Structure formats: C-alpha cells, structure tokens
Amino acid sequence: MSTFAITNPILSGFSSSEIENVPIDTADKIELSEEEDKRTFHNTDAAYVLPNDNTEHQRLELQHKLLWQLMDNKVFHSPLHKDTMRKILDIGCGTGAVTHEMASTFPDAQVFGVDLSPVPHVRQKLPNISYLLALKDVDLYCGVHIASLFAEAGLTDIRVTRYLVPYSRWEGLTREEKEMADYLETVVRDIIPIAIRKAGENAGPEYGREVDEAVTDARKYLEAYDGGRDFLWLYVVCGRKPE
Ligand SMILES: C[S@@+](CC[C@H](N)C(=O)[O-])C[C@H]1O[C@@H](n2cnc3c(N)ncnc32)[C@H](O)[C@@H]1O
C-alpha cells in the first residue's frame, strides 16, 4: 500500500463521470452464496476484490486512523505550500478521509478523489472536492516501484519513507505499531476468505470447488497462524515536477 501526492494531475484521460456522494445503501449489490459472506462489492472489472459496503467503510476509517498514528500523526510528507497547491489527485480515495484532509488543508486547491464505487457519506463533502468514479490498473506491489516510476516520469527530488506495518505484536514495537498489529490480526482473518471467494467468483463458476477448498485451507492456516514476525512496508514517496 502506498500513499503519494501528485500535483497538477492530468485528469483528461479518465473515463469517469463526476458523482455526488450517495448514501451507502444505494451501492450496487452482488450477493454471495455463503450466509456469512453476504457482502457487497465494487461493480467493475477491477482486480480489486475487497468489499464496498458499510462494514468495509468502517474498516477503512479505522485503518486510516491507525495509519495516521503510524506515520507520526501526519499524512502529508511533501513540503506542500498553500499558495501554490492548485490540483490534488487522491487515487483510491476509499471513504475520502485523506481527500478531506487535503481539501481542508489546501482550501484553494481543487481536490479530486477517485475510486471504484461512490464515496459514502461519512463526513461533510467540502466544496473544493470532486469525487470521480474510475477504473485504473491495480498493482498490489506498486509501493516498491513508485520511486522509479516517478523518476521515469521526470520527477525530481524524489524521497522515500518506509513505515513498518506488523501483522502481530512483538517486543520492541512502538505503541502505534502494536495497535496496527492488533487490527491486522483480526482483519486478515476476516477478510482473506472473503477476498478469495470474490477472486474465485471473478475467475468463473468452473472454479467453484477449488475456491471452496482454498477458503477452507486459508481458514485452517489463519487459525493456526501466530503472526510470526511478518510485516509489510508502507511506502510514502514524494517527488517534484521540474521547474
Ligand atoms: C486500502 S483502500 C485506501 C483508502 C484510502 N486511500 C484511505 O487512506 O483510507 C484502497 C482503495 O482503492 C480503491 N481501488 C482499488 N483498485 C482501484 C482501481 N483500479 N481504481 C480506483 N480505485 C481503486 C478501493 O476501492 C479502495 O477504496
């Protein structure tokens, strides 16, 4: 997972239409067969397999708070100036938590939040925010590549900050890292079977049996899993357009 700020984005390439915030319960619904997995998903061809419902929105809000703590109570890592910020693009804006913070910090900038489903009404939509529906390719390992993509695109003054995101508690972690570990331990157990089932559904009905087996295997594995000392890196990459 990565967060990054892009100034002066070129938005004309988006095959998207501007949308207003809509109540959560009007989102498109795809019902899954298993009682426990009756969740709703983005109604797109995107490779992204996590849900888009109220439960997911609550998860994203909690995750945002924990990430914010993990990054020393700051979201912006670039030296951004109020007077020069004109356009801001938040790709994969989820519930709009970061979009909102950008829009309130930079009231003179136009802020565009892009996601697969409409952004829910969890907070006031500031007048300088536009939410867009868009489908772009997803690269789950993009964090590792962003710095070189920035360099290829001609950005300069590229800076990378990495934060440790642990899957379980171990000695020596900070309070913020431990809180994130507690959250992830629960989330991973809940969400992996849901994501496997959704990915299987996307692959086609002929994979039904394999999907059931994969879900059963994953549940067994996760029940026995003690987290070890596994972790992922959260990448924050900043770059500057040449003058
Ligand atoms: C982990 S959430 C991050 C939410 C938000 N940025 C935050 O900090 O709370 C990832 C978001 O990316 C969106 N997403 C995934 N694939 C996408 C794609 N191809 N195009 C646009 N948004 C996408 C998901 O719908 C989800 O809301």
Short mmCIF file of C-alpha atoms and ligand atoms in Angstrom, two decimals:
data_model
loop_
_atom_site.label_atom_id
_atom_site.label_comp_id
_atom_site.label_asym_id
_atom_site.label_seq_id
_atom_site.Cartn_x
_atom_site.Cartn_y
_atom_site.Cartn_z
CA MET A 1 0.00 0.00 0.00
CA SER A 2 1.33 3.43 -0.81
CA THR A 3 0.28 6.99 -0.41
CA PHE A 4 1.63 9.76 -2.54
CA ALA A 5 0.84 13.26 -3.60
CA ILE A 6 0.71 14.34 -7.23
CA THR A 7 0.33 17.99 -8.06
CA ASN A 8 -1.06 19.26 -11.35
CA PRO A 9 -2.55 15.93 -12.41
CA ILE A 10 -3.75 15.49 -15.98
CA LEU A 11 -7.32 14.36 -15.48
CA SER A 12 -8.48 14.35 -19.09
CA GLY A 13 -7.59 10.66 -19.58
CA PHE A 14 -10.16 9.40 -17.09
CA SER A 15 -13.16 7.51 -18.42
CA SER A 16 -15.13 8.74 -15.47
CA SER A 17 -18.12 10.83 -14.61
CA GLU A 18 -18.33 13.21 -11.73
CA ILE A 19 -20.53 11.91 -8.95
CA GLU A 20 -22.09 13.27 -5.81
CA ASN A 21 -21.80 11.46 -2.52
CA VAL A 22 -24.57 8.89 -2.27
CA PRO A 23 -25.90 7.09 0.80
CA ILE A 24 -24.05 3.83 1.45
CA ASP A 25 -27.13 1.65 0.98
CA THR A 26 -27.64 2.66 -2.66
CA ALA A 27 -24.36 0.99 -3.74
CA ASP A 28 -24.67 -1.85 -6.27
CA LYS A 29 -25.11 -5.20 -4.59
CA ILE A 30 -23.73 -8.59 -5.55
CA GLU A 31 -24.84 -11.26 -3.11
CA LEU A 32 -22.52 -14.13 -2.28
CA SER A 33 -23.84 -17.61 -1.69
CA GLU A 34 -22.47 -18.17 1.82
CA GLU A 35 -24.57 -16.69 4.59
CA GLU A 36 -21.55 -15.28 6.40
CA ASP A 37 -20.11 -13.67 3.27
CA LYS A 38 -23.11 -11.59 2.27
CA ARG A 39 -21.06 -8.55 1.47
CA THR A 40 -21.32 -6.12 -1.45
CA PHE A 41 -18.52 -5.44 -3.96
CA HIS A 42 -17.43 -2.86 -6.50
CA ASN A 43 -19.46 -3.46 -9.64
CA THR A 44 -16.50 -3.24 -12.02
CA ASP A 45 -13.95 -5.43 -13.78
CA ALA A 46 -11.25 -4.23 -11.39
CA ALA A 47 -8.86 -6.77 -9.95
CA TYR A 48 -9.60 -5.31 -6.50
CA VAL A 49 -11.52 -7.93 -4.50
CA LEU A 50 -12.38 -6.22 -1.22
CA PRO A 51 -15.99 -5.19 -0.49
CA ASN A 52 -17.52 -1.70 -0.80
CA ASP A 53 -20.13 -1.89 1.97
CA ASN A 54 -20.69 -0.23 5.31
CA THR A 55 -18.53 -2.77 7.18
CA GLU A 56 -15.67 -2.09 4.76
CA HIS A 57 -16.10 1.65 5.13
CA GLN A 58 -15.83 1.32 8.90
CA ARG A 59 -12.69 -0.79 8.44
CA LEU A 60 -11.16 1.85 6.16
CA GLU A 61 -11.93 4.62 8.65
CA LEU A 62 -10.22 2.67 11.46
CA GLN A 63 -7.31 1.80 9.17
CA HIS A 64 -6.90 5.45 8.26
CA LYS A 65 -6.69 6.41 11.94
CA LEU A 66 -4.10 3.69 12.63
CA LEU A 67 -2.01 4.61 9.57
CA TRP A 68 -2.13 8.25 10.54
CA GLN A 69 -0.78 7.37 14.01
CA LEU A 70 1.87 5.11 12.49
CA MET A 71 3.11 8.00 10.32
CA ASP A 72 3.67 10.24 13.36
CA ASN A 73 0.25 11.89 13.06
CA LYS A 74 0.88 13.24 9.58
CA VAL A 75 -0.41 12.32 6.15
CA PHE A 76 1.50 14.84 4.03
CA HIS A 77 5.20 14.17 3.73
CA SER A 78 5.95 16.64 0.94
CA PRO A 79 6.79 20.28 1.63
CA LEU A 80 3.49 21.50 0.17
CA HIS A 81 2.61 25.19 0.17
CA LYS A 82 -0.91 26.54 0.45
CA ASP A 83 -0.29 29.29 -2.09
CA THR A 84 0.95 27.01 -4.86
CA MET A 85 -1.34 23.99 -4.49
CA ARG A 86 -3.79 24.06 -7.42
CA LYS A 87 -4.91 20.48 -8.12
CA ILE A 88 -4.63 17.38 -5.99
CA LEU A 89 -5.44 13.82 -7.03
CA ASP A 90 -6.24 11.13 -4.45
CA ILE A 91 -6.24 7.76 -6.22
CA GLY A 92 -8.16 5.00 -4.38
CA CYS A 93 -9.71 7.54 -2.00
CA GLY A 94 -11.96 5.00 -0.20
CA THR A 95 -14.12 6.87 2.32
CA GLY A 96 -12.38 10.16 1.47
CA ALA A 97 -10.52 10.51 4.77
CA VAL A 98 -7.30 11.72 3.13
CA THR A 99 -9.21 13.62 0.44
CA HIS A 100 -10.96 15.57 3.17
CA GLU A 101 -7.72 16.36 4.96
CA MET A 102 -6.13 17.59 1.73
CA ALA A 103 -9.16 19.72 0.87
CA SER A 104 -9.32 21.33 4.31
CA THR A 105 -5.56 21.96 4.47
CA PHE A 106 -5.50 23.42 0.95
CA PRO A 107 -8.85 25.24 0.56
CA ASP A 108 -7.74 26.99 -2.65
CA ALA A 109 -6.84 23.74 -4.40
CA GLN A 110 -9.27 21.58 -6.41
CA VAL A 111 -9.13 18.08 -4.91
CA PHE A 112 -10.15 15.03 -6.96
CA GLY A 113 -10.87 11.76 -5.16
CA VAL A 114 -11.01 8.69 -7.42
CA ASP A 115 -12.38 5.27 -6.55
CA LEU A 116 -14.30 2.30 -7.95
CA SER A 117 -17.54 2.99 -6.02
CA PRO A 118 -19.21 6.17 -4.81
CA VAL A 119 -17.72 7.65 -1.66
CA PRO A 120 -20.05 7.16 1.34
CA HIS A 121 -21.46 9.97 3.49
CA VAL A 122 -19.17 9.61 6.46
CA ARG A 123 -18.14 13.25 6.62
CA GLN A 124 -19.09 16.60 5.15
CA LYS A 125 -18.05 16.97 1.49
CA LEU A 126 -16.02 20.16 1.25
CA PRO A 127 -16.80 22.45 -1.72
CA ASN A 128 -13.34 22.03 -3.28
CA ILE A 129 -13.71 18.21 -3.52
CA SER A 130 -14.92 16.34 -6.62
CA TYR A 131 -15.36 12.60 -6.40
CA LEU A 132 -14.86 10.61 -9.60
CA LEU A 133 -15.60 7.02 -10.48
CA ALA A 134 -12.72 5.48 -12.38
CA LEU A 135 -11.17 2.16 -13.16
CA LYS A 136 -7.39 2.06 -13.48
CA ASP A 137 -4.99 -0.85 -13.33
CA VAL A 138 -4.04 -2.00 -9.89
CA ASP A 139 -0.54 -3.04 -8.88
CA LEU A 140 -0.53 -4.53 -5.40
CA TYR A 141 3.24 -4.07 -5.16
CA CYS A 142 3.31 -0.55 -6.54
CA GLY A 143 4.92 0.80 -3.37
CA VAL A 144 8.22 -0.77 -4.34
CA HIS A 145 8.10 0.70 -7.85
CA ILE A 146 6.76 4.17 -7.29
CA ALA A 147 10.14 5.88 -6.85
CA SER A 148 11.40 4.51 -10.20
CA LEU A 149 8.09 5.36 -11.89
CA PHE A 150 8.42 8.91 -10.58
CA ALA A 151 11.99 9.07 -11.93
CA GLU A 152 10.88 7.71 -15.34
CA ALA A 153 8.15 10.37 -15.41
CA GLY A 154 10.82 13.05 -14.95
CA LEU A 155 10.05 13.99 -11.34
CA THR A 156 12.96 15.21 -9.27
CA ASP A 157 13.82 15.49 -5.57
CA ILE A 158 12.33 12.02 -5.01
CA ARG A 159 12.13 10.96 -1.37
CA VAL A 160 11.02 7.61 0.02
CA THR A 161 9.88 6.97 3.60
CA ARG A 162 9.01 3.46 4.75
CA TYR A 163 6.89 2.53 7.76
CA LEU A 164 6.81 -0.92 9.31
CA VAL A 165 3.32 -2.45 9.38
CA PRO A 166 3.46 -5.61 11.55
CA TYR A 167 0.96 -8.48 11.36
CA SER A 168 1.44 -9.35 15.04
CA ARG A 169 2.90 -7.89 18.21
CA TRP A 170 6.49 -8.47 19.18
CA GLU A 171 8.82 -6.88 21.65
CA GLY A 172 10.31 -3.56 20.64
CA LEU A 173 7.39 -2.35 18.54
CA THR A 174 6.06 1.13 19.24
CA ARG A 175 2.56 1.58 20.70
CA GLU A 176 1.31 2.68 17.24
CA GLU A 177 2.83 -0.40 15.57
CA LYS A 178 1.25 -2.68 18.21
CA GLU A 179 -2.17 -1.12 17.65
CA MET A 180 -1.77 -1.67 13.92
CA ALA A 181 -0.73 -5.31 14.57
CA ASP A 182 -3.84 -5.95 16.69
CA TYR A 183 -6.03 -4.50 13.96
CA LEU A 184 -4.36 -6.52 11.18
CA GLU A 185 -4.57 -9.80 13.09
CA THR A 186 -8.35 -9.51 13.16
CA VAL A 187 -8.77 -8.03 9.70
CA VAL A 188 -6.64 -10.60 7.91
CA ARG A 189 -8.64 -13.48 9.44
CA ASP A 190 -11.94 -11.85 8.41
CA ILE A 191 -11.04 -10.58 5.00
CA ILE A 192 -8.85 -13.22 3.36
CA PRO A 193 -11.69 -15.77 2.90
CA ILE A 194 -13.93 -13.02 1.53
CA ALA A 195 -11.24 -11.89 -0.93
CA ILE A 196 -10.53 -15.46 -2.09
CA ARG A 197 -14.24 -16.08 -2.69
CA LYS A 198 -14.61 -12.86 -4.66
CA ALA A 199 -11.49 -13.56 -6.74
CA GLY A 200 -12.87 -17.05 -7.44
CA GLU A 201 -16.21 -15.62 -8.47
CA ASN A 202 -14.41 -13.31 -10.91
CA ALA A 203 -12.46 -16.28 -12.34
CA GLY A 204 -15.68 -18.17 -13.21
CA PRO A 205 -18.14 -20.75 -11.85
CA GLU A 206 -15.97 -23.67 -13.04
CA TYR A 207 -13.54 -22.85 -10.22
CA GLY A 208 -16.23 -23.27 -7.52
CA ARG A 209 -14.74 -26.39 -5.92
CA GLU A 210 -11.16 -25.08 -5.92
CA VAL A 211 -12.40 -21.84 -4.37
CA ASP A 212 -14.22 -23.70 -1.57
CA GLU A 213 -11.05 -25.70 -0.90
CA ALA A 214 -8.89 -22.59 -0.95
CA VAL A 215 -11.21 -20.87 1.55
CA THR A 216 -11.14 -23.90 3.86
CA ASP A 217 -7.33 -24.13 3.61
CA ALA A 218 -6.95 -20.41 4.25
CA ARG A 219 -9.20 -20.58 7.34
CA LYS A 220 -7.21 -23.52 8.74
CA TYR A 221 -3.94 -21.75 8.03
CA LEU A 222 -5.11 -18.50 9.61
CA GLU A 223 -6.45 -20.26 12.73
CA ALA A 224 -3.05 -21.83 13.30
CA TYR A 225 -1.08 -18.73 12.29
CA ASP A 226 0.56 -16.84 15.15
CA GLY A 227 1.71 -13.92 13.02
CA GLY A 228 5.39 -14.83 13.38
CA ARG A 229 7.28 -11.64 12.81
CA ASP A 230 5.69 -10.94 9.45
CA PHE A 231 5.22 -7.39 8.35
CA LEU A 232 4.75 -5.29 5.26
CA TRP A 233 6.26 -1.95 4.34
CA LEU A 234 4.08 1.09 3.88
CA TYR A 235 5.80 3.30 1.28
CA VAL A 236 5.38 7.05 1.11
CA VAL A 237 7.03 8.50 -1.99
CA CYS A 238 7.33 12.22 -2.73
CA GLY A 239 8.54 13.82 -5.95
CA ARG A 240 8.61 17.23 -7.58
CA LYS A 241 7.85 18.34 -11.15
CA PRO A 242 10.91 20.09 -12.56
CA GLU A 243 10.54 23.89 -12.69
C1 LIG B 1 -6.91 0.47 1.18
S1 LIG B 1 -8.14 1.44 0.45
C2 LIG B 1 -7.47 3.04 0.76
C3 LIG B 1 -8.50 4.08 1.08
C4 LIG B 1 -7.99 5.48 1.36
N1 LIG B 1 -6.95 5.93 0.46
C5 LIG B 1 -7.54 5.67 2.79
O1 LIG B 1 -6.39 6.05 3.01
O2 LIG B 1 -8.34 5.43 3.71
C6 LIG B 1 -7.86 1.23 -1.28
C7 LIG B 1 -8.92 1.89 -2.14
O3 LIG B 1 -8.51 1.80 -3.52
C8 LIG B 1 -9.65 1.56 -4.32
N2 LIG B 1 -9.23 0.94 -5.58
C9 LIG B 1 -8.74 -0.31 -5.77
N3 LIG B 1 -8.48 -0.54 -7.08
C10 LIG B 1 -8.82 0.61 -7.74
C11 LIG B 1 -8.78 0.97 -9.10
N4 LIG B 1 -8.37 0.13 -10.04
N5 LIG B 1 -9.17 2.23 -9.44
C12 LIG B 1 -9.62 3.10 -8.49
N6 LIG B 1 -9.68 2.80 -7.15
C13 LIG B 1 -9.29 1.56 -6.79
C14 LIG B 1 -10.52 0.66 -3.46
O4 LIG B 1 -11.87 0.69 -3.84
C15 LIG B 1 -10.29 1.21 -2.05
O5 LIG B 1 -11.26 2.15 -1.69
#
